[in-house]
Amino acid sequence: MDKIMNLELVSKQIRKSILLMNANSSASHSGTALSTVEILVILYFKIMNIDINNPKAMSRDKFILSKGHGSSALYATLAERGFFDKILLNGFYIDGGQLPGHLDKEAVPGVEVSSGSLGHGLSIAIGMALANKLDQLNNHVFVMCGDGELNEGSMWEAIMFAPQQSLNNLTLIVDYNKFQGYGVTNEVINLEPLKEKFEAFNWEVIEINGHNLFDIEKSLLKKVKKPKVIIAHTTKGKGVSYMENQFIWHYKSPNDQELKQALDELS
Ligand SMILES: Cc1ncc(C[n+]2csc(CCOP(=O)(O)OP(=O)(O)O)c2C)c(N)n1
């Protein structure tokens, strides 16, 4: 229980970093980043086999944020976990800064794949998981996509392919925050019934509240014989009252007053 309470504090700290980064750079995608936080925290603080002192260790588990426009969340989580100095977060998405607006694997230790062009992360993760099998390594590969990202045809090619290869060392997490860049996901292209679609493609499907730390951990720990997909119901803009489920926060960055209110709410 204590550990989970600590991780609630860590989640709040990461949310604060995300807001400061996006305000400082006038960047978009605050809402995008805020819906991922608890999942990243459980992965990086409880589940993944990683070593911050040896980030390229052969034995490591890997995570790919396929929705790479949510980069501020992953950079903030990696910094909080100790992969690099938090001071670098001040250089997010600004001229001369070290952290590009979309994820760049050359920028800092811990970023496995450069991403931001939607629809590619799952295929890359499948390649990594296949390679692990061929090399008889037990490492696990985790990948997170957006719900709007599931509109990409390349996702469904990959979704067809993974079960054929019996990739039980692969977990896809769908950040199902119900919004995308131009509106409500199920009004743009309806994904439902999403669970049944994945089941029909022969995936092990688990549906959870993507902000509940216990549920996230339990779903990630569950041992399965097939590729696993966790459909995580989340809230875009989670944690900041005026951002939650407000589509405009896909694009807007907080001004000084909005930033202050958001930080107050998280304190
Ligand atoms: C191939 C490609 N097409 C279009 C875009 C532009 N784009 C950036 S974010 C976004 C919406 C993504 O929605 P979703 O996957 O639901 O992520 P969310 O921000 O809601 O978490 C789009 C279309 C892109 N990055 N890549």
Coordinates of N, CA and C in Angstrom, one line a residue, residues 56-175:
K56 N 21.5 0.2 -21.9 CA 21.4 -0.7 -23.1 C 21.7 -2.2 -22.8
A57 N 21.6 -2.5 -21.6 CA 21.8 -3.9 -21.2 C 21.0 -4.9 -22.0
M58 N 21.6 -6.0 -22.5 CA 21.0 -7.0 -23.3 C 19.7 -7.6 -22.6
S59 N 19.8 -7.6 -21.3 CA 18.7 -8.3 -20.5 C 17.5 -7.4 -20.3
R60 N 17.5 -6.1 -20.8 CA 16.5 -5.2 -20.5 C 15.2 -5.5 -21.2
D61 N 14.1 -5.1 -20.5 CA 12.8 -5.0 -21.2 C 12.8 -3.7 -21.9
K62 N 11.9 -3.6 -22.9 CA 11.8 -2.4 -23.7 C 10.4 -1.8 -23.8
F63 N 10.4 -0.5 -23.8 CA 9.1 0.2 -24.0 C 9.1 1.1 -25.1
I64 N 8.1 1.1 -26.0 CA 8.0 2.0 -27.1 C 6.7 2.9 -26.9
L65 N 6.9 4.2 -26.9 CA 5.7 5.1 -26.9 C 5.4 5.4 -28.4
S66 N 4.5 4.6 -28.9 CA 4.2 4.7 -30.3 C 3.5 6.1 -30.6
K67 N 2.7 6.5 -29.6 CA 2.1 7.9 -29.8 C 3.1 8.9 -29.3
G68 N 4.1 9.1 -30.2 CA 5.3 9.8 -29.8 C 5.1 11.3 -29.6
H69 N 3.9 11.8 -29.9 CA 3.6 13.2 -29.6 C 3.3 13.4 -28.1
G70 N 3.2 12.3 -27.4 CA 3.1 12.4 -25.9 C 4.4 12.3 -25.3
S71 N 5.4 12.8 -26.0 CA 6.8 12.6 -25.6 C 7.1 13.2 -24.2
S72 N 6.5 14.3 -23.9 CA 6.8 15.0 -22.6 C 6.6 14.0 -21.4
A73 N 5.6 13.1 -21.5 CA 5.3 12.2 -20.5 C 6.5 11.2 -20.3
L74 N 6.9 10.7 -21.4 CA 8.0 9.7 -21.3 C 9.3 10.3 -20.9
Y75 N 9.7 11.5 -21.4 CA 10.9 12.2 -21.0 C 10.8 12.4 -19.5
A76 N 9.6 12.9 -19.0 CA 9.5 13.3 -17.6 C 9.6 12.0 -16.7
T77 N 9.0 10.9 -17.2 CA 9.1 9.6 -16.4 C 10.6 9.1 -16.4
L78 N 11.2 9.2 -17.5 CA 12.6 8.7 -17.5 C 13.5 9.5 -16.6
A79 N 13.3 10.8 -16.6 CA 14.0 11.7 -15.7 C 13.7 11.4 -14.2
E80 N 12.4 11.2 -13.9 CA 12.0 10.9 -12.6 C 12.6 9.6 -12.1
R81 N 12.8 8.6 -13.0 CA 13.3 7.3 -12.7 C 14.9 7.3 -12.6
G82 N 15.5 8.5 -13.1 CA 16.9 8.6 -12.9 C 17.8 8.3 -14.2
F83 N 17.1 8.2 -15.3 CA 17.9 7.9 -16.5 C 18.8 9.1 -16.9
F84 N 18.3 10.3 -16.6 CA 19.1 11.5 -16.9 C 18.7 12.6 -16.0
D85 N 19.4 13.7 -16.0 CA 19.2 14.8 -15.0 C 17.9 15.6 -15.4
K86 N 17.1 15.9 -14.4 CA 15.8 16.6 -14.7 C 16.0 17.9 -15.3
I87 N 17.2 18.5 -15.1 CA 17.5 19.8 -15.7 C 17.3 19.8 -17.2
L88 N 17.5 18.6 -17.9 CA 17.3 18.5 -19.3 C 15.9 18.8 -19.7
L89 N 14.9 18.6 -18.8 CA 13.5 18.8 -19.2 C 13.2 20.2 -19.5
N90 N 14.1 21.1 -19.0 CA 13.9 22.5 -19.4 C 14.2 22.8 -20.9
G91 N 14.9 21.9 -21.5 CA 15.2 22.0 -22.9 C 14.3 21.2 -23.8
F92 N 13.1 21.0 -23.4 CA 12.1 20.3 -24.2 C 11.5 21.2 -25.2
Y93 N 11.6 20.8 -26.5 CA 10.9 21.5 -27.6 C 11.2 23.0 -27.8
I94 N 12.5 23.3 -27.4 CA 12.9 24.7 -27.6 C 14.2 24.8 -28.4
D95 N 14.4 25.8 -29.1 CA 15.7 26.0 -29.9 C 16.8 25.8 -28.9
G96 N 17.8 24.9 -29.3 CA 19.0 24.7 -28.5 C 18.7 23.6 -27.4
G97 N 17.5 23.2 -27.2 CA 17.2 22.2 -26.2 C 17.6 20.8 -26.6
Q98 N 17.8 19.9 -25.6 CA 18.2 18.6 -26.0 C 17.1 17.6 -26.3
L99 N 15.9 18.0 -25.9 CA 14.7 17.1 -26.1 C 13.8 17.5 -27.2
P100 N 13.8 16.9 -28.3 CA 12.9 17.3 -29.4 C 11.4 17.0 -29.1
G101 N 10.6 17.7 -29.7 CA 9.1 17.6 -29.4 C 8.5 16.2 -29.6
H102 N 9.0 15.5 -30.7 CA 8.6 14.1 -30.8 C 9.8 13.3 -30.4
L103 N 9.5 12.0 -29.9 CA 10.6 11.3 -29.3 C 11.8 11.0 -30.2
D104 N 12.9 11.2 -29.6 CA 14.2 11.0 -30.3 C 15.1 10.0 -29.5
K105 N 15.4 8.9 -30.1 CA 16.2 7.9 -29.3 C 17.6 8.3 -29.1
E106 N 18.1 9.3 -29.9 CA 19.5 9.7 -29.7 C 19.6 10.8 -28.6
A107 N 18.4 11.3 -28.2 CA 18.5 12.5 -27.3 C 18.9 12.2 -25.9
V108 N 18.4 11.2 -25.3 CA 18.7 10.8 -23.9 C 18.6 9.3 -23.8
P109 N 19.3 8.8 -22.7 CA 19.2 7.3 -22.5 C 17.8 7.0 -22.1
G110 N 17.4 5.8 -22.5 CA 16.0 5.3 -22.1 C 15.0 5.3 -23.2
V111 N 15.2 6.2 -24.2 CA 14.2 6.2 -25.3 C 14.7 5.2 -26.3
E112 N 13.8 4.1 -26.5 CA 14.2 3.0 -27.3 C 14.0 3.3 -28.8
V113 N 13.0 4.1 -29.1 CA 12.6 4.3 -30.6 C 12.2 5.7 -30.8
S114 N 12.6 6.3 -31.9 CA 12.1 7.6 -32.2 C 10.7 7.4 -32.8
S115 N 9.8 8.2 -32.4 CA 8.4 8.0 -32.8 C 7.7 9.4 -32.9
G116 N 6.5 9.3 -33.5 CA 5.7 10.5 -33.7 C 4.9 10.4 -35.0
S117 N 5.4 9.7 -35.9 CA 4.6 9.3 -37.1 C 3.8 8.1 -36.7
L118 N 2.5 8.3 -36.6 CA 1.7 7.3 -35.9 C 1.6 6.0 -36.8
G119 N 1.5 4.9 -36.1 CA 1.2 3.6 -36.7 C 2.4 2.7 -36.9
H120 N 3.5 3.0 -36.3 CA 4.7 2.2 -36.6 C 5.2 1.5 -35.3
G121 N 4.9 2.0 -34.2 CA 5.5 1.4 -32.9 C 5.2 -0.1 -32.7
L122 N 4.0 -0.5 -33.0 CA 3.7 -1.9 -32.8 C 4.5 -2.8 -33.7
S123 N 4.6 -2.4 -35.0 CA 5.5 -3.3 -35.9 C 6.9 -3.4 -35.4
I124 N 7.4 -2.2 -34.9 CA 8.8 -2.3 -34.4 C 8.9 -3.2 -33.2
A125 N 7.9 -3.1 -32.3 CA 7.9 -3.9 -31.1 C 7.8 -5.4 -31.4
I126 N 7.0 -5.7 -32.5 CA 6.9 -7.1 -32.9 C 8.3 -7.6 -33.4
G127 N 9.0 -6.8 -34.1 CA 10.3 -7.1 -34.6 C 11.2 -7.4 -33.4
M128 N 11.2 -6.6 -32.4 CA 12.0 -6.8 -31.2 C 11.6 -8.0 -30.5
A129 N 10.3 -8.3 -30.3 CA 9.8 -9.5 -29.6 C 10.2 -10.7 -30.4
L130 N 10.1 -10.7 -31.7 CA 10.6 -11.9 -32.5 C 12.0 -12.1 -32.3
A131 N 12.8 -11.0 -32.4 CA 14.3 -11.2 -32.2 C 14.6 -11.8 -30.8
N132 N 13.9 -11.4 -29.8 CA 14.1 -11.9 -28.5 C 13.9 -13.4 -28.5
K133 N 12.8 -13.8 -29.2 CA 12.5 -15.3 -29.2 C 13.6 -16.0 -29.9
L134 N 14.0 -15.5 -31.1 CA 15.1 -16.1 -31.9 C 16.4 -16.3 -31.1
D135 N 16.6 -15.2 -30.3 CA 17.9 -15.2 -29.4 C 17.7 -15.9 -28.1
Q136 N 16.5 -16.5 -27.9 CA 16.1 -17.2 -26.7 C 16.3 -16.3 -25.4
L137 N 16.0 -15.0 -25.6 CA 16.0 -14.1 -24.5 C 14.6 -14.0 -23.9
N138 N 14.5 -13.8 -22.6 CA 13.2 -13.7 -21.9 C 12.7 -12.3 -21.8
N139 N 13.4 -11.3 -22.4 CA 13.0 -9.9 -22.2 C 11.6 -9.6 -22.8
H140 N 10.9 -8.7 -22.2 CA 9.5 -8.4 -22.6 C 9.5 -7.1 -23.4
V141 N 8.7 -6.9 -24.3 CA 8.5 -5.7 -25.1 C 7.1 -5.1 -24.8
F142 N 7.1 -3.9 -24.4 CA 5.8 -3.2 -24.2 C 5.7 -2.0 -25.2
V143 N 4.5 -1.8 -25.6 CA 4.3 -0.7 -26.6 C 3.0 0.0 -26.3
M144 N 2.9 1.3 -26.3 CA 1.7 2.0 -26.1 C 1.3 2.8 -27.3
C145 N 0.0 2.6 -27.7 CA -0.5 3.4 -28.9 C -1.7 4.2 -28.4
G146 N -2.1 5.2 -29.2 CA -3.3 5.9 -28.9 C -4.5 5.3 -29.6
D147 N -5.7 5.7 -29.1 CA -6.9 5.1 -29.8 C -7.1 5.6 -31.2
G148 N -6.8 6.9 -31.4 CA -6.8 7.4 -32.8 C -5.8 6.7 -33.7
E149 N -4.7 6.3 -33.1 CA -3.6 5.6 -33.8 C -4.1 4.3 -34.4
L150 N -5.2 3.8 -33.8 CA -5.7 2.5 -34.3 C -6.5 2.7 -35.6
N151 N -6.6 4.0 -36.0 CA -7.2 4.3 -37.3 C -6.2 4.0 -38.4
E152 N -4.9 3.8 -38.1 CA -3.9 3.5 -39.1 C -4.0 2.1 -39.5
G153 N -4.0 1.8 -40.8 CA -4.1 0.4 -41.3 C -2.9 -0.4 -40.9
S154 N -1.7 0.2 -40.8 CA -0.5 -0.5 -40.4 C -0.6 -1.2 -39.1
M155 N -1.5 -0.6 -38.2 CA -1.7 -1.2 -36.9 C -2.3 -2.5 -37.0
W156 N -3.3 -2.6 -37.9 CA -4.1 -3.8 -38.0 C -3.3 -4.9 -38.8
E157 N -2.4 -4.6 -39.6 CA -1.5 -5.6 -40.2 C -0.7 -6.2 -39.1
A158 N -0.1 -5.3 -38.2 CA 0.7 -5.8 -37.1 C -0.2 -6.6 -36.1
I159 N -1.4 -6.2 -35.9 CA -2.3 -6.9 -34.9 C -2.6 -8.3 -35.5
M160 N -2.7 -8.4 -36.8 CA -2.9 -9.8 -37.4 C -1.7 -10.6 -37.3
F161 N -0.5 -10.0 -37.3 CA 0.7 -10.8 -37.4 C 1.2 -11.4 -36.1
A162 N 1.1 -10.6 -35.0 CA 1.7 -11.0 -33.7 C 1.2 -12.3 -33.2
P163 N -0.1 -12.6 -33.2 CA -0.6 -13.9 -32.7 C 0.0 -15.1 -33.5
Q164 N 0.1 -14.9 -34.8 CA 0.6 -16.0 -35.7 C 2.0 -16.4 -35.2
Q165 N 2.8 -15.4 -34.6 CA 4.1 -15.7 -34.2 C 4.1 -16.1 -32.7
S166 N 3.0 -16.2 -32.1 CA 2.8 -16.6 -30.7 C 3.7 -15.7 -29.8
L167 N 3.6 -14.4 -29.9 CA 4.5 -13.5 -29.2 C 3.9 -13.2 -27.8
N168 N 4.1 -14.2 -26.9 CA 3.6 -13.9 -25.5 C 4.6 -13.1 -24.7
N169 N 5.6 -12.6 -25.4 CA 6.6 -11.6 -24.8 C 6.3 -10.2 -25.3
L170 N 5.1 -10.0 -25.7 CA 4.7 -8.7 -26.3 C 3.4 -8.2 -25.6
T171 N 3.4 -6.9 -25.1 CA 2.2 -6.4 -24.6 C 1.9 -5.0 -25.2
L172 N 0.7 -4.9 -25.8 CA 0.3 -3.6 -26.4 C -0.7 -3.0 -25.4
I173 N -0.4 -1.7 -25.1 CA -1.4 -1.0 -24.2 C -2.0 0.1 -25.1
V174 N -3.4 0.1 -25.1 CA -4.1 1.1 -25.9 C -4.5 2.2 -24.9
D175 N -4.0 3.4 -25.1 CA -4.4 4.5 -24.2 C -5.7 5.0 -24.8

